[in-house]
Coordinates of C-alpha atoms in Angstrom, one line a residue:
M197 CA -194.8 -68.9 219.5
S198 CA -192.6 -69.3 216.4
R199 CA -191.3 -66.3 214.5
D200 CA -193.0 -65.5 211.3
T201 CA -190.1 -65.0 208.8
S202 CA -192.4 -64.3 205.8
K203 CA -193.1 -60.8 207.0
I204 CA -190.9 -57.8 207.8
I205 CA -192.1 -54.7 209.7
L206 CA -190.2 -51.5 208.7
F207 CA -190.2 -48.3 210.7
D208 CA -189.2 -44.7 209.9
V209 CA -187.3 -43.0 212.7
D210 CA -188.3 -39.4 213.5
G211 CA -191.9 -39.1 214.4
T212 CA -192.4 -42.8 214.2
L213 CA -190.1 -44.5 216.7
T214 CA -188.8 -41.3 218.3
A215 CA -189.7 -37.7 218.7
A216 CA -187.9 -35.6 216.2
R217 CA -184.1 -35.9 216.7
K218 CA -184.7 -37.3 220.2
V219 CA -183.3 -40.6 221.6
I220 CA -185.6 -43.6 221.6
E221 CA -187.5 -44.1 224.8
P222 CA -187.1 -47.3 226.9
D223 CA -190.7 -48.3 226.5
M224 CA -190.3 -48.3 222.7
V225 CA -187.2 -50.4 223.0
E226 CA -189.1 -52.9 225.1
F227 CA -191.9 -52.9 222.6
L228 CA -189.6 -53.5 219.6
E229 CA -187.8 -56.4 221.5
K230 CA -191.2 -58.0 222.1
L231 CA -192.2 -57.4 218.4
K232 CA -188.9 -58.9 217.2
Q233 CA -189.7 -62.2 219.0
R234 CA -192.5 -62.7 216.5
Y235 CA -191.5 -60.8 213.3
T236 CA -188.5 -59.6 211.4
V237 CA -188.0 -55.9 212.2
G238 CA -186.2 -53.2 210.2
L239 CA -185.4 -49.5 210.3
V240 CA -185.3 -47.1 207.4
G241 CA -184.3 -43.5 207.9
G242 CA -183.1 -40.6 205.8
S243 CA -180.3 -39.6 208.2
D244 CA -176.8 -41.1 208.1
L245 CA -175.8 -44.0 210.2
P246 CA -174.1 -42.0 213.0
K247 CA -177.3 -39.9 213.5
I248 CA -179.6 -42.9 213.5
T249 CA -177.2 -44.8 215.9
E250 CA -177.3 -41.7 218.2
Q251 CA -181.1 -41.7 218.2
M252 CA -181.3 -45.5 218.8
D253 CA -179.0 -44.9 221.8
G254 CA -176.0 -46.7 220.6
V255 CA -174.7 -49.6 218.5
E256 CA -176.2 -52.2 220.7
R257 CA -179.7 -50.9 220.0
I258 CA -178.9 -50.6 216.3
N259 CA -178.1 -54.3 216.3
M260 CA -181.5 -55.0 217.8
F261 CA -182.9 -54.6 214.3
D262 CA -182.6 -57.3 211.7
F263 CA -182.1 -54.7 209.1
V264 CA -181.0 -51.0 209.3
F265 CA -181.2 -48.8 206.2
A266 CA -179.5 -45.4 206.7
E267 CA -179.8 -42.7 204.0
N268 CA -182.9 -44.5 202.7
G269 CA -180.9 -47.7 202.2
L270 CA -177.8 -46.3 200.5
V271 CA -176.0 -47.6 203.6
A272 CA -177.6 -51.0 204.4
L273 CA -176.9 -53.3 207.4
A274 CA -178.2 -56.8 208.1
K275 CA -177.7 -58.2 211.6
G276 CA -175.2 -55.3 212.3
E277 CA -173.0 -56.0 209.3
N278 CA -172.7 -53.7 206.3
I279 CA -174.1 -55.3 203.1
A280 CA -174.1 -52.3 200.7
T281 CA -173.1 -48.7 200.2
Q282 CA -173.9 -46.3 197.4
S283 CA -172.4 -42.9 196.7
I284 CA -174.2 -39.8 195.4
Q285 CA -170.8 -38.2 194.6
K286 CA -170.1 -40.9 192.1
F287 CA -173.6 -40.6 190.6
M288 CA -173.6 -36.9 190.2
G289 CA -170.0 -35.9 189.6
E290 CA -168.3 -32.9 191.2
D291 CA -169.5 -30.3 188.7
K292 CA -173.2 -31.1 189.1
M293 CA -172.8 -31.4 192.9
Q294 CA -171.3 -27.9 193.1
E295 CA -174.1 -26.6 190.8
L296 CA -176.7 -27.9 193.2
I297 CA -174.9 -26.7 196.4
N298 CA -174.3 -23.2 194.9
F299 CA -178.0 -22.9 193.9
C300 CA -179.1 -23.8 197.4
L301 CA -176.8 -21.4 199.1
K302 CA -177.8 -18.6 196.7
Y303 CA -181.5 -19.4 197.3
L304 CA -181.2 -19.5 201.0
S305 CA -179.4 -16.2 201.1
G306 CA -182.6 -14.6 200.0
V307 CA -184.9 -16.4 202.5
K308 CA -185.8 -14.4 205.6
L309 CA -186.5 -16.5 208.7
P310 CA -187.1 -15.6 212.4
L311 CA -183.6 -17.1 212.9
K312 CA -180.8 -18.8 211.1
R313 CA -177.9 -20.8 212.4
G314 CA -175.2 -22.9 210.7
T315 CA -174.7 -26.0 208.5
F316 CA -177.2 -25.3 205.8
I317 CA -175.9 -28.0 203.5
E318 CA -174.9 -31.5 204.8
F319 CA -173.2 -33.9 202.4
R320 CA -174.2 -37.5 203.1
N321 CA -173.2 -40.7 201.4
G322 CA -176.5 -41.1 199.5
M323 CA -178.0 -37.7 199.5
I324 CA -177.5 -33.9 200.1
N325 CA -179.5 -32.5 203.0
I326 CA -180.5 -28.9 202.7
C327 CA -181.6 -27.0 205.9
P328 CA -183.0 -23.5 205.7
I329 CA -182.5 -22.8 209.4
G330 CA -179.2 -24.6 209.6
R331 CA -178.7 -28.0 211.3
S332 CA -176.8 -26.5 214.2
C333 CA -180.0 -25.0 215.6
S334 CA -181.1 -26.0 219.1
Y335 CA -184.0 -28.3 219.7
P336 CA -186.4 -25.4 220.7
E337 CA -185.2 -23.4 217.6
R338 CA -186.0 -26.5 215.5
G339 CA -189.5 -26.5 216.8
E340 CA -189.9 -22.7 216.2
F341 CA -188.8 -23.2 212.6
S342 CA -191.1 -26.1 212.1
E343 CA -194.1 -24.0 213.2
F344 CA -193.0 -21.1 211.0
D345 CA -192.6 -23.5 208.0
K346 CA -196.1 -24.9 208.5
L347 CA -197.5 -21.3 208.2
H348 CA -195.2 -20.0 205.4
G349 CA -194.3 -23.1 203.4
V350 CA -190.6 -22.3 203.4
R351 CA -189.4 -25.8 202.4
E352 CA -192.4 -26.4 200.1
K353 CA -191.4 -23.3 198.0
M354 CA -187.8 -24.3 198.0
V355 CA -188.6 -27.8 196.8
E356 CA -190.6 -26.3 194.0
A357 CA -187.7 -24.1 193.0
L358 CA -185.3 -27.1 193.1
R359 CA -187.5 -29.3 191.0
N360 CA -187.8 -26.6 188.4
E361 CA -184.0 -26.3 188.2
F362 CA -182.8 -29.9 188.6
T363 CA -185.5 -32.5 187.9
K364 CA -184.1 -32.9 184.4
D365 CA -180.9 -34.1 186.0
G366 CA -182.7 -37.1 187.5
L367 CA -182.8 -35.6 191.0
V368 CA -185.7 -35.9 193.5
F369 CA -186.4 -33.4 196.3
S370 CA -188.5 -34.3 199.4
I371 CA -189.3 -32.7 202.7
G372 CA -187.7 -34.6 205.6
G373 CA -188.0 -34.3 209.3
Q374 CA -188.8 -31.0 210.9
I375 CA -186.3 -28.7 209.3
S376 CA -184.7 -30.0 206.1
I377 CA -185.0 -31.1 202.5
D378 CA -183.4 -34.3 201.1
A379 CA -181.9 -34.2 197.6
F380 CA -181.1 -37.6 195.9
P381 CA -181.2 -39.3 192.5
K382 CA -184.5 -40.7 191.3
G383 CA -185.2 -44.1 192.8
W384 CA -182.9 -43.3 195.8
D385 CA -185.9 -42.6 198.1
K386 CA -186.9 -45.0 200.8
T387 CA -188.1 -47.5 198.2
Y388 CA -184.4 -48.2 197.6
C389 CA -184.3 -50.4 200.7
L390 CA -186.9 -52.7 199.2
N391 CA -184.3 -54.0 196.8
F392 CA -182.8 -55.9 199.7
L393 CA -186.1 -57.2 200.9
E394 CA -188.6 -58.0 198.2
K395 CA -187.2 -61.4 197.3
D396 CA -187.1 -62.7 200.9
F397 CA -190.4 -61.5 202.3
K398 CA -193.9 -62.1 201.2
E399 CA -195.2 -59.1 203.1
I400 CA -193.5 -55.8 203.8
Y401 CA -195.2 -53.5 206.3
F402 CA -194.1 -49.8 206.6
F403 CA -194.9 -47.3 209.3
G404 CA -194.1 -43.6 208.9
D405 CA -195.3 -40.1 209.7
K406 CA -194.5 -38.2 206.5
T407 CA -196.4 -40.3 204.1
Y408 CA -198.1 -37.3 202.3
K409 CA -197.0 -36.3 198.8
G410 CA -193.7 -34.5 199.1
G411 CA -192.8 -36.2 202.4
N412 CA -189.9 -38.5 202.6
D413 CA -192.1 -41.5 203.5
H414 CA -194.5 -41.0 200.6
E415 CA -192.8 -43.2 198.0
I416 CA -192.4 -46.3 200.2
F417 CA -195.8 -45.8 201.7
E418 CA -197.4 -45.8 198.2
D419 CA -195.2 -48.6 196.7
S420 CA -197.1 -51.7 195.5
R421 CA -194.6 -53.9 197.4
T422 CA -195.5 -52.5 200.8
K423 CA -198.5 -52.2 203.1
G424 CA -198.1 -48.6 204.3
Y425 CA -199.5 -47.1 207.5
T426 CA -199.4 -43.4 208.6
V427 CA -198.6 -42.7 212.2
T428 CA -198.7 -39.4 214.2
S429 CA -196.3 -40.2 217.0
P430 CA -194.3 -43.1 218.6
E431 CA -197.3 -43.8 220.8
D432 CA -199.5 -44.0 217.8
T433 CA -197.0 -46.4 216.2
K434 CA -197.2 -48.8 219.1
K435 CA -201.0 -48.6 219.1
Q436 CA -201.4 -49.3 215.4
V437 CA -198.8 -52.1 215.4
C438 CA -200.5 -53.8 218.5
Q439 CA -203.9 -53.6 216.8
L440 CA -202.6 -54.9 213.5
F441 CA -200.5 -57.8 214.8
D442 CA -202.6 -58.6 217.9
I443 CA -199.8 -57.7 220.4
E444 CA -200.6 -57.0 224.0

């Protein structure tokens, strides 16, 4: 069967191809290799390239994808080669960067959680990642915070506060993964990666788990250039893709 190059199938990472912050399972790798025989396959994640590479279990697995978009596409790879890089530091300038970071640290100092660890602010090439519990938390602690957040809306309340303070500066804030908030310039959400695809593909499919309003998959899911699908787990991703593209 010949490969259909008119379509590209894009996948989110956490909750879509892998469990949150876990390494991709061998059966998912096998599934993606089978899918790639028939269609162009891409990956778009909010994390930086080293984290995505870790979750994909190394550079060889990263190169399995035709396109990889780290940090929503601010770092873009095609067939393993870097094709574009954008910088939030240049966009914002140091004064505005520090204003945002200081606001976050002050806000988080007043938030009471069952536990806090370290690395509450992570500077990435295309965004600032804000983590109320701290990114150095263990995997069980990550799950504990996630459940607490579902009950108490910790990130939702912080996003509201950030929007009230910084939206006038052209910044967007969205809930990402289990534990964090992504801050980036307007238009630098996951739709950014579509700039590299819209001219070359007639149909762009996207599969992600956080497609609700405020989730970091929402904008690309809703975009008129994509056909978006909401998934609940890697198993659900495989099920929906198999049904949609008639793959056994």
